[in-house]
XYZ file of C-alpha atoms in Angstrom:
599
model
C 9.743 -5.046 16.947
C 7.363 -6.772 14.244
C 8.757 -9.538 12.570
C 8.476 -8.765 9.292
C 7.061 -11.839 6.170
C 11.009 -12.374 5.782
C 11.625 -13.636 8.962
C 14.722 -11.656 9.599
C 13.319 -10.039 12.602
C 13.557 -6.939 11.169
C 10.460 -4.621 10.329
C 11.562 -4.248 6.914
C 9.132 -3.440 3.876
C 7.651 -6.057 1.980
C 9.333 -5.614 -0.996
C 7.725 -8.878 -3.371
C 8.706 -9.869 -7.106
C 8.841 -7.960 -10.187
C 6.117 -7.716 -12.278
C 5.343 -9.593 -15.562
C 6.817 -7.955 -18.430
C 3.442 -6.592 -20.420
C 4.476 -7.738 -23.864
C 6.265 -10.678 -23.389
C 3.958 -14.430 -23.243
C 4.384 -17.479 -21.847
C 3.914 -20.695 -22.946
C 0.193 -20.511 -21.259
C -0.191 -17.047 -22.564
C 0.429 -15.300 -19.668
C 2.874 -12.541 -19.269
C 6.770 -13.807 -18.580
C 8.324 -12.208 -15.238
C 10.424 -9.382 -15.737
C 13.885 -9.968 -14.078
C 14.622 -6.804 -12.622
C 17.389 -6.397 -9.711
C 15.349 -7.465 -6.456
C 16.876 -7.304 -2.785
C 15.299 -10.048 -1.637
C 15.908 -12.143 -5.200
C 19.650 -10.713 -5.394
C 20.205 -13.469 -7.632
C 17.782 -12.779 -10.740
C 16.824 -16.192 -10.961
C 13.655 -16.458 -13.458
C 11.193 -19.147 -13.010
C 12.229 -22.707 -13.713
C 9.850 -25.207 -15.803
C 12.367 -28.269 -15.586
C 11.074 -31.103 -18.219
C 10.679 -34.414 -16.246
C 9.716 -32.483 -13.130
C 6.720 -34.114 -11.400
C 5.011 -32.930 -8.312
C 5.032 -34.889 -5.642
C 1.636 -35.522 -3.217
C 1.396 -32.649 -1.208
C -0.827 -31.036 -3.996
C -4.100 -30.690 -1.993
C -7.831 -30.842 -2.977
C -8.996 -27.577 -1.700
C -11.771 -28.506 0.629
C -11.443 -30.126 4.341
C -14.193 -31.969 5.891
C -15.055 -32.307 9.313
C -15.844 -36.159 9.632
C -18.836 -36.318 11.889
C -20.795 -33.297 9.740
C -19.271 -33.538 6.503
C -19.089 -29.325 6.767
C -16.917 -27.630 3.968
C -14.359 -24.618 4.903
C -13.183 -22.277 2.982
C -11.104 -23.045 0.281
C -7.457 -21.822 0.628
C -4.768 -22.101 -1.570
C -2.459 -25.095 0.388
C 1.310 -25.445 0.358
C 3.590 -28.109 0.753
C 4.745 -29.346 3.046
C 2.468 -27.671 5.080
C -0.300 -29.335 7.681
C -3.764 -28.224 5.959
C -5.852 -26.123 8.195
C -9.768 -26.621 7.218
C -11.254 -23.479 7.307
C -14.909 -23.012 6.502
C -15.712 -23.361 2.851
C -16.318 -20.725 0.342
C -19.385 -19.409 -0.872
C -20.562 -16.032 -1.421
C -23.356 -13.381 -1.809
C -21.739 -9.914 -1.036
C -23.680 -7.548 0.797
C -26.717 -5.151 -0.758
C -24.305 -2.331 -2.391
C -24.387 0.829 -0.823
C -27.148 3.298 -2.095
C -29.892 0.697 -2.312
C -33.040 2.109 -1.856
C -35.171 0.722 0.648
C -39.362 0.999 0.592
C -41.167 2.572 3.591
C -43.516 -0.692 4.403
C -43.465 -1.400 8.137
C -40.706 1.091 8.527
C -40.909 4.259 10.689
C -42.369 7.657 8.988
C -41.242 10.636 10.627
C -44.162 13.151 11.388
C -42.580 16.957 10.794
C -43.228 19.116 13.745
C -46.255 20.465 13.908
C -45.693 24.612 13.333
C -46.861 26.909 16.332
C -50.116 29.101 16.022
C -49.892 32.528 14.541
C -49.676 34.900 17.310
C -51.967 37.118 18.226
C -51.866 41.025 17.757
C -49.742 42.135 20.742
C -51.660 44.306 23.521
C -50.122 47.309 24.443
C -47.940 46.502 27.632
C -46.933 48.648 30.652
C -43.867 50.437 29.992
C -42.831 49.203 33.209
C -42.705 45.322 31.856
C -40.646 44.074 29.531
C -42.549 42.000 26.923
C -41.299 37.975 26.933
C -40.460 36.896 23.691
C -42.387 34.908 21.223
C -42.330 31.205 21.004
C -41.127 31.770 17.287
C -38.747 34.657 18.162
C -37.065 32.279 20.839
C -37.061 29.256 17.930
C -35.392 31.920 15.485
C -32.775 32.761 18.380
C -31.842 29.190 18.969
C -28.541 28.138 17.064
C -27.475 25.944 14.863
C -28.950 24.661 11.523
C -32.056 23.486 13.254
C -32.629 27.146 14.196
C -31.565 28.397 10.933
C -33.943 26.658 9.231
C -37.068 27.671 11.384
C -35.735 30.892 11.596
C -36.274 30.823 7.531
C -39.260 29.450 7.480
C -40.531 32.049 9.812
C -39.531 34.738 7.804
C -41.836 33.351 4.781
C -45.032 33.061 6.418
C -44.563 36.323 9.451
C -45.127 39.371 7.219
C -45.978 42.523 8.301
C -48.389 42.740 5.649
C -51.183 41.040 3.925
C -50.175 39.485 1.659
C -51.697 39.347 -2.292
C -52.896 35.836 -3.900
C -49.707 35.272 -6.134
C -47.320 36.648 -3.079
C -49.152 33.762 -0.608
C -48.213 31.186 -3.152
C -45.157 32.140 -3.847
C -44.964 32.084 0.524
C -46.778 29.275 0.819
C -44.357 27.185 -1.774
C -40.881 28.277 0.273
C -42.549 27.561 3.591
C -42.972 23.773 2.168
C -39.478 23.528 0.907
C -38.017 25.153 4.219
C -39.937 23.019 6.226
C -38.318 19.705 4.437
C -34.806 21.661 5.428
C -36.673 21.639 9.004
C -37.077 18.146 8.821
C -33.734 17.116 7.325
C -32.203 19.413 9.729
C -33.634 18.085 12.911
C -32.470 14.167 11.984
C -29.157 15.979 12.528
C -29.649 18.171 15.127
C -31.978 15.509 17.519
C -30.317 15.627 20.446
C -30.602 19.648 20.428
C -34.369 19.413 20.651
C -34.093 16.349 22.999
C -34.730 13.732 20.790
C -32.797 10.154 20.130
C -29.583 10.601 18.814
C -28.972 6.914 17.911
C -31.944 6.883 15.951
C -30.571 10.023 13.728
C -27.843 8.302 12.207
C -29.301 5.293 11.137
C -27.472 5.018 7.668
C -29.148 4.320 5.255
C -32.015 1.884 6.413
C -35.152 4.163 8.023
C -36.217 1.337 10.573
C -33.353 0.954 12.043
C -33.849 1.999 14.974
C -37.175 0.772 15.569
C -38.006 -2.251 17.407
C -38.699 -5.347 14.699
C -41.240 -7.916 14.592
C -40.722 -11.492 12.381
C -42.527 -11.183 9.118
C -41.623 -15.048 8.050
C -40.032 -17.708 8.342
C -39.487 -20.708 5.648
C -38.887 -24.271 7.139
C -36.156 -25.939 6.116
C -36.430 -28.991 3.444
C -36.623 -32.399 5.172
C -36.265 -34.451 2.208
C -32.515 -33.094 1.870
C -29.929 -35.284 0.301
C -27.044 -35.968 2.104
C -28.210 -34.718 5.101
C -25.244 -31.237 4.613
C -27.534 -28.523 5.128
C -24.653 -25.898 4.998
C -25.174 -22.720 3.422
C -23.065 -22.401 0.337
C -24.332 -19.125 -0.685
C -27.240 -17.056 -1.157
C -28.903 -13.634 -2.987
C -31.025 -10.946 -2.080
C -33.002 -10.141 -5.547
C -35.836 -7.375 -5.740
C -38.654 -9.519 -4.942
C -36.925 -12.850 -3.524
C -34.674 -14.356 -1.279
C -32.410 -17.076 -2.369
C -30.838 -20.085 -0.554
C -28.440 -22.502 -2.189
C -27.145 -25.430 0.087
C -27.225 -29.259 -0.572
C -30.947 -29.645 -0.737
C -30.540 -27.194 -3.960
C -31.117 -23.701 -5.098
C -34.077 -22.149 -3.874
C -36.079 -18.999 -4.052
C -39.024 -17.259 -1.426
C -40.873 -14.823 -1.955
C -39.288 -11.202 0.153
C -43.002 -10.366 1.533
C -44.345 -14.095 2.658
C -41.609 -16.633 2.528
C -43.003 -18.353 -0.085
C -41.138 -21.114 -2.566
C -40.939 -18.910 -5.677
C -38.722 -21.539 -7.951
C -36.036 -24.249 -7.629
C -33.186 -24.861 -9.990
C -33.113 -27.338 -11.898
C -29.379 -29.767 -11.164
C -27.654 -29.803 -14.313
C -27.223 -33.580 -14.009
C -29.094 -36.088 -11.864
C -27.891 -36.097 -8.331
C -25.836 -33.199 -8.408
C -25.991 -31.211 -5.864
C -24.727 -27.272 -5.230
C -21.209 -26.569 -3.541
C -20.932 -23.066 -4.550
C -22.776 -19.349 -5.755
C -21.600 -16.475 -7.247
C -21.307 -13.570 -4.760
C -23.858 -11.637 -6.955
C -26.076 -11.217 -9.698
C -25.355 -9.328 -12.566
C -27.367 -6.424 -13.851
C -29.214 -8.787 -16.267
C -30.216 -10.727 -13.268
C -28.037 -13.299 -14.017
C -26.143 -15.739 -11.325
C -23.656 -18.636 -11.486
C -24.225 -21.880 -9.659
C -21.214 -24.461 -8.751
C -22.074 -28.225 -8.703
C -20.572 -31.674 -7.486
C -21.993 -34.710 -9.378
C -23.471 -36.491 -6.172
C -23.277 -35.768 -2.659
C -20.380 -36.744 -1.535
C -18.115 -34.352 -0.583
C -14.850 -35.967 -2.070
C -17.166 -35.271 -5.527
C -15.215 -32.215 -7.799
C -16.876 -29.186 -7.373
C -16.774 -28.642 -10.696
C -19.716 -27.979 -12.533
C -20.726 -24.689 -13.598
C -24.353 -23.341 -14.283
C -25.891 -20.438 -15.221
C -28.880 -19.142 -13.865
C -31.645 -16.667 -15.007
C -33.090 -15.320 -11.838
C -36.160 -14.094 -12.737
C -37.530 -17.877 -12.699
C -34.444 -20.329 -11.735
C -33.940 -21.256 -15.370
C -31.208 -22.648 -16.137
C -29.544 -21.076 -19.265
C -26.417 -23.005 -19.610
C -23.974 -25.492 -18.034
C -20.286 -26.012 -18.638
C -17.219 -28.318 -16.945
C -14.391 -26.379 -15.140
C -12.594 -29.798 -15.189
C -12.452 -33.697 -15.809
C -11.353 -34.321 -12.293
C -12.722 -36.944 -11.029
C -11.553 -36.727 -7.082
C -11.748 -33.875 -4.811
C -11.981 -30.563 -6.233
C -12.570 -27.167 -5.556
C -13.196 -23.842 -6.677
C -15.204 -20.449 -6.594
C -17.867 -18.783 -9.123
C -18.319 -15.180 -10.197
C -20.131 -12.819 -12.658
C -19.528 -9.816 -14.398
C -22.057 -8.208 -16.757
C -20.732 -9.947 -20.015
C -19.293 -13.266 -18.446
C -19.246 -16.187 -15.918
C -15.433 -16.818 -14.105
C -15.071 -20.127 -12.098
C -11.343 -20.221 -10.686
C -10.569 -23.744 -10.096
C -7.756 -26.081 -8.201
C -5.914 -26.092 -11.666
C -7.425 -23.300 -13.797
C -9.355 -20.383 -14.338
C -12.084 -20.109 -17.287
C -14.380 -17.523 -18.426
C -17.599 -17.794 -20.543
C -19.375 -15.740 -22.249
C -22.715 -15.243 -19.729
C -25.332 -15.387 -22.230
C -24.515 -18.834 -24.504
C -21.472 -20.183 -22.313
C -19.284 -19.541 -25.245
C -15.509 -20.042 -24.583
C -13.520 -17.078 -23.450
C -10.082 -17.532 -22.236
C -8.458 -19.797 -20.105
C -5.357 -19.150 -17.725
C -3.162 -22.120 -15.800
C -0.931 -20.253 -13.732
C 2.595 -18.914 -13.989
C 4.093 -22.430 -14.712
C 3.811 -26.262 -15.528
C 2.629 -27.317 -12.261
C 0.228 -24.845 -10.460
C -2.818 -24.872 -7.744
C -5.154 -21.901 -8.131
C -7.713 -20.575 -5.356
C -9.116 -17.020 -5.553
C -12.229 -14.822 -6.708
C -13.452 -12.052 -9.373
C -14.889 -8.666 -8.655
C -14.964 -5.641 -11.124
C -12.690 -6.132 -13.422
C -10.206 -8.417 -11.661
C -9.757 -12.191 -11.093
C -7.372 -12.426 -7.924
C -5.921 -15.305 -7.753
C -3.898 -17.226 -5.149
C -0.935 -19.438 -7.247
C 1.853 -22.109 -6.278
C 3.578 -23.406 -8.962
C 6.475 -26.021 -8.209
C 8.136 -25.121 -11.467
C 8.782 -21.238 -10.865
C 10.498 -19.002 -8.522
C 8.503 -17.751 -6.763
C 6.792 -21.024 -5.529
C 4.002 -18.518 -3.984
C 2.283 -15.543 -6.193
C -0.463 -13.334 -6.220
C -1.681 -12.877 -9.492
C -3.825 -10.162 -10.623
C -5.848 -11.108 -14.138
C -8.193 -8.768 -16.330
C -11.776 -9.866 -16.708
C -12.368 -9.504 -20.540
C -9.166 -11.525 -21.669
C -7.923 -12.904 -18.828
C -4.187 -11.367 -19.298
C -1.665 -10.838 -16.710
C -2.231 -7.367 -15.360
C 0.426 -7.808 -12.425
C 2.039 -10.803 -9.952
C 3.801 -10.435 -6.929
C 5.731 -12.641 -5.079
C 4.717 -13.948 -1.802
C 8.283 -14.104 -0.061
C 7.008 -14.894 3.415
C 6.310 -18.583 2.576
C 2.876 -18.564 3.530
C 1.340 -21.766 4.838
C -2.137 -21.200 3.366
C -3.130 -18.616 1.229
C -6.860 -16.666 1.021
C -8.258 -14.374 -1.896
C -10.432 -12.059 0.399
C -11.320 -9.502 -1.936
C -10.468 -9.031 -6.053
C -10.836 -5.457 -5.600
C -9.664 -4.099 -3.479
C -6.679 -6.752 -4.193
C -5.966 -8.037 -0.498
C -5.232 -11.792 0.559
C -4.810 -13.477 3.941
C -1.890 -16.007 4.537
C -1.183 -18.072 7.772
C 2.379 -19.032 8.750
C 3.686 -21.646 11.040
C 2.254 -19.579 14.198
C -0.859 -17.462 14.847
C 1.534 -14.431 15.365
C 2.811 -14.933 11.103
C -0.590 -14.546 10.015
C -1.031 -11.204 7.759
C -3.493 -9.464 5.565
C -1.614 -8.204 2.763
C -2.862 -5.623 0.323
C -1.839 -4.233 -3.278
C -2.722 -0.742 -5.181
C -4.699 -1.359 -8.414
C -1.720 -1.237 -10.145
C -0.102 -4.260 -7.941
C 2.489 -1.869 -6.110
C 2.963 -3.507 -2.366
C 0.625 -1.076 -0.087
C -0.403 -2.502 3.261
C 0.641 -5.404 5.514
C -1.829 -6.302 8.640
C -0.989 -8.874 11.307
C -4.214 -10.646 12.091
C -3.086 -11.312 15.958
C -2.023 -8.616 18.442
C -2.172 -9.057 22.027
C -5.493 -7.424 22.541
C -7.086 -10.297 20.006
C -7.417 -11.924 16.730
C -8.949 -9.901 13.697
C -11.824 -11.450 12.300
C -10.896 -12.187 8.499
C -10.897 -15.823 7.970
C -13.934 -15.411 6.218
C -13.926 -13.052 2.793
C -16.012 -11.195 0.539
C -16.458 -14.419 -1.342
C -17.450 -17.269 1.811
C -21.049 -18.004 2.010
C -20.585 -16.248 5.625
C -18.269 -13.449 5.819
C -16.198 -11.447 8.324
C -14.611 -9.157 6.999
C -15.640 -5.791 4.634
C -14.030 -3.625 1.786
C -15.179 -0.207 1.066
C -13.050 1.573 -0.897
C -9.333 1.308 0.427
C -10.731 0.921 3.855
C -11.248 -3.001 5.462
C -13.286 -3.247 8.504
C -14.045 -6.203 10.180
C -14.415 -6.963 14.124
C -11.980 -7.998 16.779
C -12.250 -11.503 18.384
C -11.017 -10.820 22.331
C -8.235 -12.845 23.684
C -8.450 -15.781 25.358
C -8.427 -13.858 28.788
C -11.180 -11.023 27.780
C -13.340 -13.481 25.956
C -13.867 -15.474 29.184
C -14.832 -12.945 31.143
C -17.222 -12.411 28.472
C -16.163 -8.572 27.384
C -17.009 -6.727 24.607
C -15.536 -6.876 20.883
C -14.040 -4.447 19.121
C -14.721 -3.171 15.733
C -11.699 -1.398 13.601
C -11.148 0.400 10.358
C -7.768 -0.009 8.121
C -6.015 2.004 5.558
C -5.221 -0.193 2.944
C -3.067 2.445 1.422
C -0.920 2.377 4.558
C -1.871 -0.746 6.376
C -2.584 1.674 9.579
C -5.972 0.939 11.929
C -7.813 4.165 11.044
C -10.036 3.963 13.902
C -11.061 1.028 16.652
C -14.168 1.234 18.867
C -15.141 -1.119 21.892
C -19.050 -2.001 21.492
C -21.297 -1.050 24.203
C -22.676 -4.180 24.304
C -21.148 -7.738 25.977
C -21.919 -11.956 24.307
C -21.648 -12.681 20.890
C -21.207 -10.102 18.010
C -19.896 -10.292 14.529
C -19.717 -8.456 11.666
C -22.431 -9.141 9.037
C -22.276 -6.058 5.736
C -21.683 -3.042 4.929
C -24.978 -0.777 4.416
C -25.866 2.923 4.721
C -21.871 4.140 4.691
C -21.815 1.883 7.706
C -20.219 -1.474 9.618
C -23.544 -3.645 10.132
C -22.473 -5.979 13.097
C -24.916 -8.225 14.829
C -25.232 -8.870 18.455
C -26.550 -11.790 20.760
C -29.125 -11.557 22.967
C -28.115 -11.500 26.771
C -30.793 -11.303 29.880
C -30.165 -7.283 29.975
C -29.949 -6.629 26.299
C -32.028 -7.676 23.118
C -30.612 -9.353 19.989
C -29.946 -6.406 17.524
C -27.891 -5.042 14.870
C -25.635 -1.945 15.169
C -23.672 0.441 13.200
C -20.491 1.193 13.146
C -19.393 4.836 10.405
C -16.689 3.652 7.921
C -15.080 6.748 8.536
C -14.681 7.075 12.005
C -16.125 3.828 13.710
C -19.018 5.981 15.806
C -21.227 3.253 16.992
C -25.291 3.924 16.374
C -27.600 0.758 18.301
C -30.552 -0.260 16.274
C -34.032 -1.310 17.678
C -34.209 -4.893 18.944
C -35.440 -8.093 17.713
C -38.211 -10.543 19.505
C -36.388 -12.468 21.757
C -34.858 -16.342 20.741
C -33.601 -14.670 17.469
C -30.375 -13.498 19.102
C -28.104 -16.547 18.061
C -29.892 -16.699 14.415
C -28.722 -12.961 13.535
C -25.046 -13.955 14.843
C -25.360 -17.402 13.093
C -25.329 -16.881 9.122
C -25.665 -14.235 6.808
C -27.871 -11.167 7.261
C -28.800 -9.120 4.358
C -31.090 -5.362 4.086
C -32.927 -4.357 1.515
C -36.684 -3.985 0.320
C -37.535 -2.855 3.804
C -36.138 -5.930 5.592
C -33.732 -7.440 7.164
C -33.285 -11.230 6.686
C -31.216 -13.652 8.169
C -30.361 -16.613 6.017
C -28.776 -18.930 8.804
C -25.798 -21.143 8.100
C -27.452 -24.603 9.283
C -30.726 -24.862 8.372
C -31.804 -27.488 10.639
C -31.900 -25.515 13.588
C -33.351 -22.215 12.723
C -34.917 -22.835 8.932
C -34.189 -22.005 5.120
C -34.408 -17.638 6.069
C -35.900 -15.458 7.965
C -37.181 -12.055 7.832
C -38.025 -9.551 9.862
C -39.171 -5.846 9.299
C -39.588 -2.656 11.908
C -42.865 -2.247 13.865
C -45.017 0.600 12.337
């Protein structure tokens, strides 16, 4: 049986604390718990904020290096007295949002069928013989909507009389339109008339499926300081691609790879250690900033950009820290949210005005966590309140409590993954405690996921807010990919990609890839799983599809070989009739590249 976060060895339900009482305020503002009878709190006791208390050392700075690169990991909410497990750092630039358009240059145009000849008058025939039936009788006979549809458009254009001026317009107008239902009918119906199937449910980009050629490639920067060339973040904008490690902030051109602009460092020698996940509608973005290169620096330094030219359009401090320090950037239409090691602040977006400010659910609090929508999700432990370890839900526009929960499993580290969808990731003691845990929009408790099972490890280290992420949200539904165990990964077997109900915390659906090497998941585009795979000697590097609603796998057209390890490497990110891979090193395979579908 499961253990369950209590470690009672019981598969209980996660039943976590009360929420905070809407009209009551603490002394930070935020809203005081309500003490309602728990069964895992059978005691009622509300949070403590002692006078003289002092926190001992264990508070940590956010960030872990590895000593021979100097690479940041993710940045996890730590908890004493816990070991600190580095994880990759935290950056973000969420996928192009579903129901992007995408431009037809160097992508594949489908050619409708050409329709048959009229046929001639019919001679009279023996009565003895049977006459064999017309190539558009036969079409009209064939089922399905394919046949349907020609069947329709036959019926326009096959009358048994001529036909006046006005009545061949009139016919000549419906056999257009029912020849686009031809068209859109026979991308669903391919296989029916022999065609490729995997190349009819190519989501939403129409090249997928064709074969793709490099379009550019920009070098990266040799005269980087510090020598980190790790990818903190990047955008896709309409007519630019943009790169933000420590060389800076950078923009190229989506059609040649071009430098378009550079930001401007708010101060001299400071150098970027975090982006917002996106832009805003106004084509605004949020840049973090240490004060020098090295990496014990705060990350603390908050900039607005206007990316239309890299202006800069304001800067603000999240703190006066002067040692290590970390934190995460986001954007909403109207304001700028950095969520710090000891605070969260918001700004108004277009002067940097003051907003609000929260500190956590006591005296003595470390933050970590992320904004999306209208909700800041953050990741608290406060040594002064009971709970030590919280999920706390905020509102965007005032920065209020909307809910807090409890986390009663005792969690070793702590992740924001997603703001909405409200899930976070905590690690225990063992792989085996690790879980995904989810909450309604209302904070109700509504899905628990252990990450390890014995078939493998699910991929979600990495959230919707880490320069390179894992793991996907669409709607109540997280989809990420399977890393094989130790004894399947060996032998070099496929992954697996699955689907869960964040409602329920069941796997909706779990499909084994047809291909074998390296894979991982890279967006979500065209109501589909985008995961990229490694080349291998029988199999080209490519990208393939996985349906969010029933994990059906579709495999796209290849890429030229020696690009394999690049697509698998970074972020990858579709729009404007391209894909491009933004890798996370730059040294080895260059600031981006893109690639677009042979014509």
């Amino acid at each position: 049986m499961t253990q369950g976060p209590l470690g009672d060895g019981h598969a209980q339900p996660w039943y976590p604390q009360q929420p905070a009482w809407p009209g009551e305020q603490g002394e930070h503002g935020q809203g005081a718990p309500y003490l309602a009878y728990d069964p895992y709190n059978p005691y009622g006791q509300a949070p403590q904020q002692p006078d003289a208390y002092v926190p001992d050392a264990h508070a940590p700075d956010g960030y872990g290096y590895d000593g021979q690169h100097q690479q940041p990991y993710d940045h996890q909410q730590q908890y004493a007295p816990y070991v600190v497990v580095p994880q990759q750092q935290a950056g973000e630039e969420l996928y192009l949002p579903a129901g992007a358009e995408y431009t037809d240059d160097g992508y594949v145009h489908l050619e409708p069928e050409p329709g048959p000849e009229p046929d001639p008058a019919p001679e009279p025939a023996p009565a003895a013989t049977a006459p064999a039936p017309s190539r558009r009788a036969a079409r009209a006979a064939r089922p399905g909507l394919a046949g349907r549809a020609r069947a329709a458009a036959d019926a326009v254009v096959a009358a048994e009389h001529t036909p006046g001026r006005r009545a061949l317009l009139i016919r000549s107008g419906a056999g257009l339109a029912a020849l686009g239902v031809l068209v859109a009918a026979g991308l669903m119906v391919g296989a029916q008339d022999g065609g490729d199937s995997a190349a009819d449910a190519s989501g939403g980009d129409p090249g997928f499926a064709a074969a793709h050629t490099r379009a550019w490639t920009a070098p990266a920067d040799a005269g980087r300081p510090g020598g980190d060339d790790t990818l903190v973040g990047s955008w896709l904008l309409d007519g630019a691609v943009v790169r933000a490690d420590a060389s800076g902030v950078r923009a190229y051109g989506a059609t040649d790879g071009k430098p378009v602009w550079a930001v401007e460092p708010p101060a001299a020698g400071a150098v970027p250690c975090g982006l917002s996940p996106t832009v805003n509608r106004a084509g605004l973005g949020a840049v973090l900033f240490r004060p020098q290169a090295d990496p014990k620096s705060p990350c603390s330094l908050v900039a607005a950009v206007d990316t239309k030219d890299g202006r800069t359009a304001w800067s603000k401090p999240l703190t006066d820290a002067e040692g290590a320090y970390g934190a995460r950037v986001g954007v909403t239409d109207d304001k700028v949210i950095a969520i710090g090691d000891s605070r969260a602040v918001a700004w108004q977006s277009t002067d940097g005005a003051d907003v609000w400010q929260y500190t956590g659910q006591g005296k003595f609090c470390t933050l970590s966590g992320g904004v999306s929508g209208t909700t800041v999700l953050v990741a608290s432990t406060c040594a002064d309140s009971t709970p030590v370890d919280q999920a706390v839900a905020l509102n965007t526009a005032d920065g209020k409590v909307t809910w807090w929960r409890g986390l009663d499993n005792r969690p070793k580290t702590a992740t924001v993954l997603s703001a909405e969808p409200s899930v976070l990731l905590t690690t225990g003691d063992k792989p085996e405690d690790d879980r995904v845990f989810a909450w309604s929009p209302a904070g109700d408790p509504a899905a628990e996921i252990p990450v390890a099972d014995a078939d493998g490890r699910l991929d979600v280290a990495h959230g919707s807010f880490s320069a390179t992420p894992g793991v996907f949200f669409h709607d109540r539904t997280m989809v990420t990919t399977v890393t094989p165990a130790a004894s399947a990964n060996a032998a070099g077997g496929p992954v697996a990609v699955v689907g869960y109900d964040l409602d329920t915390g069941k796997q909706r659906w779990r499909t084994t890839a047809r291909e074998k090497g390296a894979a991982r998941a890279v967006g979500v585009d065209g109501g589909a799983l985008v995961v990229a795979v490694d080349e291998r000697l029988d199999q080209p590097a490519h990208l393939s599809r996985f349906a969010l609603d029933g994990g059906q796998e579709t495999v796209g057209g290849g890429f030229p070989p020696g690009t394999g390890s690049l697509l698998v490497s970074g972020r990858v990110l579709i729009g404007g009739g391209r894909v491009v891979a933004v890798p996370e090193h730059s040294t080895n395979f260059g600031t981006a590249t893109a690639f677009q579908a042979k014509e």
